Amino acid sequence: MLLVVGMGVHFDAVEDDHWPYANATALDANYGDHVGEQTFLFGTVQETDRANETVEMLVETERGQLPLTVSGVDRAVAPGGTLQVYGTIRPDRRLTAENVIVVNPAGSSTLFKYAVSLVGVVLVAVLFFRHWRIDLDGLGFEAK
């Protein structure tokens, strides 16, 4: 268990060094240095232009919000929705999207997550108590 926790801490500490794309904070600090590179960002849609297939979105950074114009968006997305974009960084805070996914959670998604979690907890409990029993005298568990 300690090894798994240690691996998680290590991954969190070195993730930025191994992430192959410019993140929002790096773009906000030195946008011009990343023009022509690939990026993978999430942002909140502010405005859409279906005729020109562009979306104005805000991406959260450590210093605030970074406004970007994304071209090549062929999917319907409403203002306030979340957009996941993989694309090429262009001058003037523009992205040319190669892949776009609209991330608008459905109302039933929360219920589904809780139901799946409950099924998982029940399965783990059943498997646990098939091999272990409660020892009331020692206040613990012992193998069957």
PDB file of C-alpha atoms in Angstrom:
ATOM      1  CA  MET A   1       0.000   0.000   0.000  1.00  0.00           C
ATOM      2  CA  LEU A   2       2.816   2.368   0.867  1.00  0.00           C
ATOM      3  CA  LEU A   3       4.407   1.651  -2.506  1.00  0.00           C
ATOM      4  CA  VAL A   4       1.205   2.626  -4.347  1.00  0.00           C
ATOM      5  CA  VAL A   5       0.932   5.888  -2.369  1.00  0.00           C
ATOM      6  CA  GLY A   6       4.617   6.625  -3.044  1.00  0.00           C
ATOM      7  CA  MET A   7       4.143   6.029  -6.765  1.00  0.00           C
ATOM      8  CA  GLY A   8       1.152   8.391  -6.784  1.00  0.00           C
ATOM      9  CA  VAL A   9       3.129  11.133  -5.032  1.00  0.00           C
ATOM     10  CA  HIS A  10       6.050  10.646  -7.427  1.00  0.00           C
ATOM     11  CA  PHE A  11       3.770  10.813 -10.483  1.00  0.00           C
ATOM     12  CA  ASP A  12       2.190  14.039  -9.244  1.00  0.00           C
ATOM     13  CA  ALA A  13       5.623  15.568  -8.644  1.00  0.00           C
ATOM     14  CA  VAL A  14       6.993  14.785 -12.135  1.00  0.00           C
ATOM     15  CA  GLU A  15       3.842  14.933 -14.299  1.00  0.00           C
ATOM     16  CA  ASP A  16       4.578  18.420 -15.666  1.00  0.00           C
ATOM     17  CA  ASP A  17       8.064  17.304 -16.778  1.00  0.00           C
ATOM     18  CA  HIS A  18       6.644  14.413 -18.814  1.00  0.00           C
ATOM     19  CA  TRP A  19       3.454  16.010 -20.201  1.00  0.00           C
ATOM     20  CA  PRO A  20       4.133  16.399 -23.939  1.00  0.00           C
ATOM     21  CA  TYR A  21       1.886  19.422 -24.508  1.00  0.00           C
ATOM     22  CA  ALA A  22       2.057  23.058 -23.472  1.00  0.00           C
ATOM     23  CA  ASN A  23      -0.397  23.561 -20.625  1.00  0.00           C
ATOM     24  CA  ALA A  24      -2.587  26.619 -20.054  1.00  0.00           C
ATOM     25  CA  THR A  25      -0.245  28.213 -17.520  1.00  0.00           C
ATOM     26  CA  ALA A  26       2.755  27.904 -19.870  1.00  0.00           C
ATOM     27  CA  LEU A  27       0.705  29.421 -22.698  1.00  0.00           C
ATOM     28  CA  ASP A  28      -0.416  32.289 -20.495  1.00  0.00           C
ATOM     29  CA  ALA A  29       3.160  33.068 -19.440  1.00  0.00           C
ATOM     30  CA  ASN A  30       4.915  32.748 -22.842  1.00  0.00           C
ATOM     31  CA  TYR A  31       2.342  32.300 -25.583  1.00  0.00           C
ATOM     32  CA  GLY A  32       4.675  33.194 -28.451  1.00  0.00           C
ATOM     33  CA  ASP A  33       7.188  30.498 -27.470  1.00  0.00           C
ATOM     34  CA  HIS A  34       4.611  27.771 -28.117  1.00  0.00           C
ATOM     35  CA  VAL A  35       3.218  28.837 -31.518  1.00  0.00           C
ATOM     36  CA  GLY A  36       3.238  25.838 -33.854  1.00  0.00           C
ATOM     37  CA  GLU A  37       3.216  23.270 -31.021  1.00  0.00           C
ATOM     38  CA  GLN A  38       0.438  20.825 -30.166  1.00  0.00           C
ATOM     39  CA  THR A  39      -1.652  21.334 -27.044  1.00  0.00           C
ATOM     40  CA  PHE A  40      -4.453  19.637 -25.149  1.00  0.00           C
ATOM     41  CA  LEU A  41      -6.725  21.995 -23.192  1.00  0.00           C
ATOM     42  CA  PHE A  42     -10.081  22.202 -21.443  1.00  0.00           C
ATOM     43  CA  GLY A  43     -12.055  25.422 -21.434  1.00  0.00           C
ATOM     44  CA  THR A  44     -15.427  27.016 -20.845  1.00  0.00           C
ATOM     45  CA  VAL A  45     -17.227  28.163 -23.988  1.00  0.00           C
ATOM     46  CA  GLN A  46     -18.059  31.873 -24.055  1.00  0.00           C
ATOM     47  CA  GLU A  47     -19.340  32.330 -27.601  1.00  0.00           C
ATOM     48  CA  THR A  48     -19.876  30.194 -30.688  1.00  0.00           C
ATOM     49  CA  ASP A  49     -19.953  30.986 -34.401  1.00  0.00           C
ATOM     50  CA  ARG A  50     -21.386  27.929 -36.199  1.00  0.00           C
ATOM     51  CA  ALA A  51     -21.036  29.543 -39.648  1.00  0.00           C
ATOM     52  CA  ASN A  52     -17.262  29.959 -39.269  1.00  0.00           C
ATOM     53  CA  GLU A  53     -16.834  26.908 -37.001  1.00  0.00           C
ATOM     54  CA  THR A  54     -15.138  28.936 -34.271  1.00  0.00           C
ATOM     55  CA  VAL A  55     -15.542  29.034 -30.511  1.00  0.00           C
ATOM     56  CA  GLU A  56     -14.350  31.613 -28.007  1.00  0.00           C
ATOM     57  CA  MET A  57     -13.367  29.859 -24.786  1.00  0.00           C
ATOM     58  CA  LEU A  58     -11.695  30.636 -21.459  1.00  0.00           C
ATOM     59  CA  VAL A  59      -9.034  28.302 -20.084  1.00  0.00           C
ATOM     60  CA  GLU A  60      -8.133  28.378 -16.383  1.00  0.00           C
ATOM     61  CA  THR A  61      -4.471  29.097 -15.572  1.00  0.00           C
ATOM     62  CA  GLU A  62      -2.572  29.759 -12.353  1.00  0.00           C
ATOM     63  CA  ARG A  63      -2.728  33.490 -13.093  1.00  0.00           C
ATOM     64  CA  GLY A  64      -6.403  33.664 -14.109  1.00  0.00           C
ATOM     65  CA  GLN A  65      -8.246  32.947 -17.328  1.00  0.00           C
ATOM     66  CA  LEU A  66      -6.714  32.718 -20.792  1.00  0.00           C
ATOM     67  CA  PRO A  67      -9.094  33.633 -23.661  1.00  0.00           C
ATOM     68  CA  LEU A  68      -8.601  31.552 -26.809  1.00  0.00           C
ATOM     69  CA  THR A  69     -10.317  31.351 -30.185  1.00  0.00           C
ATOM     70  CA  VAL A  70     -10.627  27.790 -31.449  1.00  0.00           C
ATOM     71  CA  SER A  71     -11.224  27.208 -35.162  1.00  0.00           C
ATOM     72  CA  GLY A  72     -12.336  23.948 -36.728  1.00  0.00           C
ATOM     73  CA  VAL A  73     -15.078  23.226 -34.180  1.00  0.00           C
ATOM     74  CA  ASP A  74     -17.689  21.257 -36.085  1.00  0.00           C
ATOM     75  CA  ARG A  75     -19.739  20.235 -33.058  1.00  0.00           C
ATOM     76  CA  ALA A  76     -22.624  22.016 -31.398  1.00  0.00           C
ATOM     77  CA  VAL A  77     -21.710  23.482 -28.038  1.00  0.00           C
ATOM     78  CA  ALA A  78     -23.610  26.030 -26.010  1.00  0.00           C
ATOM     79  CA  PRO A  79     -22.048  28.939 -24.124  1.00  0.00           C
ATOM     80  CA  GLY A  80     -21.211  27.767 -20.621  1.00  0.00           C
ATOM     81  CA  GLY A  81     -20.377  24.265 -21.831  1.00  0.00           C
ATOM     82  CA  THR A  82     -16.965  22.672 -21.475  1.00  0.00           C
ATOM     83  CA  LEU A  83     -14.802  21.946 -24.494  1.00  0.00           C
ATOM     84  CA  GLN A  84     -11.816  19.608 -24.685  1.00  0.00           C
ATOM     85  CA  VAL A  85      -9.487  20.589 -27.538  1.00  0.00           C
ATOM     86  CA  TYR A  86      -6.442  18.944 -29.066  1.00  0.00           C
ATOM     87  CA  GLY A  87      -4.866  21.144 -31.677  1.00  0.00           C
ATOM     88  CA  THR A  88      -2.101  23.411 -32.914  1.00  0.00           C
ATOM     89  CA  ILE A  89      -1.252  26.716 -31.251  1.00  0.00           C
ATOM     90  CA  ARG A  90      -1.492  29.669 -33.665  1.00  0.00           C
ATOM     91  CA  PRO A  91      -0.528  33.349 -33.226  1.00  0.00           C
ATOM     92  CA  ASP A  92      -2.939  35.816 -31.608  1.00  0.00           C
ATOM     93  CA  ARG A  93      -4.292  33.340 -29.025  1.00  0.00           C
ATOM     94  CA  ARG A  94      -5.851  31.056 -31.609  1.00  0.00           C
ATOM     95  CA  LEU A  95      -5.953  27.260 -31.807  1.00  0.00           C
ATOM     96  CA  THR A  96      -6.615  25.126 -34.853  1.00  0.00           C
ATOM     97  CA  ALA A  97      -8.516  22.142 -33.517  1.00  0.00           C
ATOM     98  CA  GLU A  98      -7.693  18.666 -34.735  1.00  0.00           C
ATOM     99  CA  ASN A  99      -9.999  16.940 -32.274  1.00  0.00           C
ATOM    100  CA  VAL A 100     -12.792  18.461 -30.196  1.00  0.00           C
ATOM    101  CA  ILE A 101     -14.975  16.838 -27.581  1.00  0.00           C
ATOM    102  CA  VAL A 102     -17.911  18.592 -25.954  1.00  0.00           C
ATOM    103  CA  VAL A 103     -18.007  17.713 -22.265  1.00  0.00           C
ATOM    104  CA  ASN A 104     -21.534  18.541 -21.153  1.00  0.00           C
ATOM    105  CA  PRO A 105     -22.496  16.225 -18.301  1.00  0.00           C
ATOM    106  CA  ALA A 106     -25.955  14.739 -18.525  1.00  0.00           C
ATOM    107  CA  GLY A 107     -28.257  14.904 -15.518  1.00  0.00           C
ATOM    108  CA  SER A 108     -28.178  11.122 -15.203  1.00  0.00           C
ATOM    109  CA  SER A 109     -24.371  10.909 -15.111  1.00  0.00           C
ATOM    110  CA  THR A 110     -24.206  11.663 -11.372  1.00  0.00           C
ATOM    111  CA  LEU A 111     -26.771   8.973 -10.583  1.00  0.00           C
ATOM    112  CA  PHE A 112     -24.861   6.514 -12.778  1.00  0.00           C
ATOM    113  CA  LYS A 113     -21.555   7.243 -10.979  1.00  0.00           C
ATOM    114  CA  TYR A 114     -23.129   6.684  -7.560  1.00  0.00           C
ATOM    115  CA  ALA A 115     -24.864   3.478  -8.687  1.00  0.00           C
ATOM    116  CA  VAL A 116     -21.635   2.023 -10.118  1.00  0.00           C
ATOM    117  CA  SER A 117     -19.760   2.989  -6.942  1.00  0.00           C
ATOM    118  CA  LEU A 118     -22.401   1.308  -4.783  1.00  0.00           C
ATOM    119  CA  VAL A 119     -22.204  -1.899  -6.851  1.00  0.00           C
ATOM    120  CA  GLY A 120     -18.405  -1.830  -6.495  1.00  0.00           C
ATOM    121  CA  VAL A 121     -18.582  -1.404  -2.709  1.00  0.00           C
ATOM    122  CA  VAL A 122     -21.050  -4.281  -2.398  1.00  0.00           C
ATOM    123  CA  LEU A 123     -18.863  -6.575  -4.540  1.00  0.00           C
ATOM    124  CA  VAL A 124     -15.743  -5.753  -2.514  1.00  0.00           C
ATOM    125  CA  ALA A 125     -17.607  -6.339   0.767  1.00  0.00           C
ATOM    126  CA  VAL A 126     -18.954  -9.711  -0.431  1.00  0.00           C
ATOM    127  CA  LEU A 127     -15.514 -10.856  -1.560  1.00  0.00           C
ATOM    128  CA  PHE A 128     -13.919  -9.634   1.668  1.00  0.00           C
ATOM    129  CA  PHE A 129     -16.372 -11.437   3.938  1.00  0.00           C
ATOM    130  CA  ARG A 130     -16.091 -14.659   1.919  1.00  0.00           C
ATOM    131  CA  HIS A 131     -12.510 -14.981   3.178  1.00  0.00           C
ATOM    132  CA  TRP A 132     -12.604 -13.087   6.469  1.00  0.00           C
ATOM    133  CA  ARG A 133     -14.874 -12.970   9.492  1.00  0.00           C
ATOM    134  CA  ILE A 134     -15.281 -10.475  12.301  1.00  0.00           C
ATOM    135  CA  ASP A 135     -13.590 -11.480  15.568  1.00  0.00           C
ATOM    136  CA  LEU A 136     -15.618  -9.714  18.255  1.00  0.00           C
ATOM    137  CA  ASP A 137     -13.339 -10.920  21.068  1.00  0.00           C
ATOM    138  CA  GLY A 138     -10.191  -9.455  19.499  1.00  0.00           C
ATOM    139  CA  LEU A 139     -12.001  -6.577  17.778  1.00  0.00           C
ATOM    140  CA  GLY A 140     -10.558  -7.392  14.397  1.00  0.00           C
ATOM    141  CA  PHE A 141     -10.778  -9.742  11.438  1.00  0.00           C
ATOM    142  CA  GLU A 142      -9.492 -13.262  11.050  1.00  0.00           C
ATOM    143  CA  ALA A 143      -9.267 -15.607   8.092  1.00  0.00           C
ATOM    144  CA  LYS A 144     -12.023 -18.209   7.737  1.00  0.00           C
TER     145      LYS A 144
END
